[in-house]
Each structure stands twice: as structure tokens, then as C-alpha cells.
């Protein structure tokens, strides 16, 4: 075999290997694509809760929820996880109480309950969220942003799925200007969704 023939064979082998790798990659991407198809517009929802705070009791809090949920998922295939972001508006009364105990920043976590209604039955869901470290203003209401990830689920029957948001549980740690704990330390705040609201965050198709 001369040098030119050997060189051609090497090039042909490389081309075949490249095509094979590209085919496998395309197949993998296609498989990921069938796990869930995105919404054209992210689902959003605003809800009002009654939250029981230490010292000041029941307070109203509005929570805006945005979820990058899939518009459709395939049966018998784990759905993709998706990010959920919330912005809670803390009212002026709560702000005054936090400032009174020396709090200047607020951090913590939130646990949001939800129910996924599907042809196979209702699936309870809990989405943990982490609050951004937020400065507490001198007065007035202020927003607190939190981010979390909804877990993967597997659906066994085709049809329509609905995500309904439920109650919240907040674990909060207010901090002083120097970063120390206040007299309240870390505390839990149960938040009950006010009745009569549309709590459907999203509907999706199970194929």
C-alpha cells in the first residue's frame, strides 16, 4: 500500500468516526427534548397568604410565583426539574416589628406545598426555596426574593396535568447590622393561603 492510499483510508476513518459521534449526540439531544417541551410564556401566579408572625400575629403577605415549567411531558419518562422563583411582599407592620428588634437584614428558607393533579391521581409536591439575603428598609413594605427547583415526576397516563399551589412555611433568621442574631433567633412562620383564590399555577399535557 502506498502513502497516498493509506492517507485516504485514515481520512475516511476519521470522517466515519466524526459522523458517528454527531449521530449519537443528536440522538441524545433528541431524547432530552422529548422529556419536556417549554411554554412560550412562563406560567405566573399571585396569591395572598395569612402568615402568623412572632410578636405581631397574623399578617397578610402577597407572593408572586414564576415557574419555568414544561408545557408537555412524556409518559413513563422522568419529567425535567424546573426552576421556580417567588417574590414575597412583606407588609409595613412586619417591617416595623423587625426594625424594633434590631433586625437589618433577613435571610432564610421557604417550603412551598403544591398538588399536581394528573390522570393517574393527585401527586403531593414540596418545593424548597432559599431566600436571598435582603436588607430591611426603615419603613414600609419590601420584597423578598426566593428561588427553588421543582422535582422530577413520572406520569403513567396520558392527559392533562394541573399544578395547584398550596400553603407555605417560612424559616426566617433576621440579622442585626453587625450580622448577629436578634432576640428572636431563627423562627418558623406558617402561611395559610387565603380562601377563594385561583391557585392554578400551570396546566400541561402528558403525551
XYZ file of C-alpha atoms in Angstrom:
207
model
C 0.000 0.000 0.000
C 1.413 3.375 -0.976
C 1.415 6.514 1.217
C -1.481 8.201 -0.645
C -3.833 5.210 -0.206
C -3.033 4.941 3.486
C -3.666 8.658 3.955
C -7.069 8.405 2.225
C -8.069 5.472 4.443
C -7.107 7.378 7.592
C -9.159 10.387 6.476
C -12.158 8.178 5.669
C -11.964 6.515 9.061
C -11.871 9.918 10.783
C -14.886 11.109 8.797
C -16.890 7.989 9.746
C -15.971 8.424 13.407
C -16.998 12.075 13.335
C -20.350 11.254 11.707
C -20.984 8.502 14.234
C -20.265 10.840 17.142
C -22.521 13.502 15.674
C -25.325 10.965 15.231
C -25.036 9.815 18.845
C -25.014 13.400 20.089
C -28.092 14.247 18.048
C -29.869 11.191 19.394
C -29.016 12.205 22.952
C -30.308 15.718 22.426
C -33.481 14.386 20.859
C -34.018 12.184 23.894
C -33.664 15.197 26.175
C -36.110 17.129 24.061
C -38.836 14.521 24.466
C -38.648 14.760 28.263
C -40.453 18.107 28.230
C -41.428 20.963 25.907
C -41.233 24.511 27.246
C -44.065 27.042 27.449
C -43.880 30.028 25.109
C -44.539 32.220 28.171
C -43.541 31.178 31.702
C -46.528 30.474 33.973
C -47.034 33.091 36.715
C -49.397 33.364 39.668
C -50.025 35.844 42.501
C -51.513 34.678 45.813
C -52.252 36.246 49.195
C -51.429 34.429 52.442
C -52.081 34.966 56.123
C -48.778 34.435 57.927
C -48.529 34.074 61.709
C -45.529 36.124 62.828
C -43.986 36.158 66.313
C -44.894 39.191 68.451
C -47.357 40.705 65.950
C -49.536 37.716 64.998
C -51.390 37.280 61.692
C -50.149 39.391 58.793
C -51.085 39.477 55.107
C -48.399 38.669 52.562
C -48.638 38.632 48.771
C -46.481 36.138 46.864
C -45.823 36.281 43.112
C -44.690 32.936 41.650
C -42.975 32.278 38.318
C -42.190 28.749 37.123
C -40.225 27.627 34.068
C -42.459 24.549 33.856
C -42.715 22.362 30.721
C -45.813 22.682 28.522
C -45.782 18.936 27.841
C -44.106 15.815 29.228
C -43.927 12.230 28.010
C -45.483 9.286 29.838
C -43.227 6.864 31.719
C -40.304 9.285 31.416
C -39.000 11.360 34.319
C -40.002 14.966 33.716
C -37.282 17.609 33.824
C -36.799 19.559 37.020
C -37.577 23.241 36.582
C -36.737 26.474 38.412
C -39.322 28.309 40.498
C -38.874 31.897 41.667
C -41.039 33.830 44.108
C -41.241 37.429 45.263
C -42.996 37.898 48.606
C -44.076 41.373 49.686
C -43.536 41.869 53.419
C -46.017 44.427 54.781
C -45.172 47.637 56.649
C -46.305 46.281 60.042
C -43.838 43.405 59.779
C -41.096 45.800 58.709
C -41.672 47.951 61.821
C -41.594 44.878 64.088
C -38.354 43.607 62.559
C -36.694 47.010 62.900
C -37.873 47.237 66.519
C -35.969 44.074 67.483
C -32.838 45.384 65.773
C -33.125 43.417 62.514
C -31.480 44.994 59.482
C -31.330 42.032 57.090
C -33.473 38.947 56.566
C -32.462 35.510 55.347
C -33.894 32.009 55.492
C -35.741 29.321 53.563
C -39.272 28.615 52.410
C -41.116 25.369 51.773
C -43.992 25.594 49.300
C -46.567 22.829 49.086
C -48.366 22.041 45.846
C -50.569 19.360 44.320
C -50.130 18.027 40.800
C -53.487 16.778 39.522
C -52.913 14.114 36.858
C -54.945 11.299 35.230
C -53.155 8.779 37.468
C -54.215 10.703 40.605
C -53.103 13.625 42.750
C -49.385 13.915 43.491
C -48.311 15.975 46.537
C -45.278 18.126 45.920
C -42.941 20.193 48.100
C -40.615 22.797 46.598
C -37.822 24.067 48.878
C -36.706 27.654 48.291
C -33.780 29.731 49.516
C -34.372 33.375 50.339
C -31.897 35.960 49.116
C -30.232 37.932 51.880
C -32.456 41.036 51.923
C -31.978 44.434 53.533
C -34.872 45.570 55.731
C -35.863 49.192 54.998
C -36.518 51.733 57.729
C -40.241 51.637 56.993
C -42.827 50.437 54.505
C -43.316 47.179 52.648
C -40.398 45.438 50.940
C -39.906 42.498 48.539
C -38.088 39.280 49.384
C -36.988 37.036 46.509
C -36.589 33.269 46.816
C -35.505 30.596 44.338
C -36.065 26.861 44.242
C -36.332 23.841 41.951
C -39.396 21.663 41.414
C -38.518 17.945 41.469
C -38.846 15.474 38.631
C -42.005 13.376 38.365
C -43.087 10.407 36.260
C -46.597 10.211 34.816
C -48.092 6.904 33.731
C -51.257 8.049 31.924
C -51.811 10.495 29.084
C -53.997 13.554 29.541
C -53.854 16.968 31.200
C -51.936 17.829 34.346
C -52.579 20.785 36.641
C -50.271 22.312 39.251
C -52.076 23.891 42.222
C -50.087 25.875 44.779
C -50.824 25.326 48.476
C -49.590 26.727 51.784
C -46.142 27.996 52.686
C -43.818 27.513 55.627
C -41.070 30.073 56.171
C -37.963 29.611 58.304
C -36.553 33.086 58.897
C -33.418 34.456 60.532
C -33.329 38.226 60.952
C -29.842 39.651 61.474
C -28.546 42.803 63.122
C -26.380 45.368 61.335
C -23.264 43.573 62.608
C -24.522 40.206 61.327
C -25.543 38.803 64.705
C -28.832 37.190 65.644
C -31.698 39.181 67.115
C -33.543 38.106 70.250
C -35.895 36.038 68.092
C -33.113 33.895 66.602
C -34.429 31.616 63.842
C -38.196 31.049 63.797
C -40.851 29.349 61.665
C -43.748 31.251 60.110
C -46.735 29.206 58.839
C -48.554 30.893 55.952
C -52.074 29.797 55.043
C -53.400 30.606 51.598
C -56.440 32.873 51.776
C -59.562 31.114 50.517
C -61.375 31.915 47.286
C -58.284 32.397 45.117
C -57.399 30.723 41.837
C -54.304 28.744 42.828
C -53.595 27.091 39.460
C -50.000 27.849 38.524
C -49.852 25.764 35.349
C -51.571 23.215 33.147
C -49.590 20.879 30.907
C -50.081 17.970 28.531
C -48.983 14.403 29.226
C -48.378 12.633 25.912
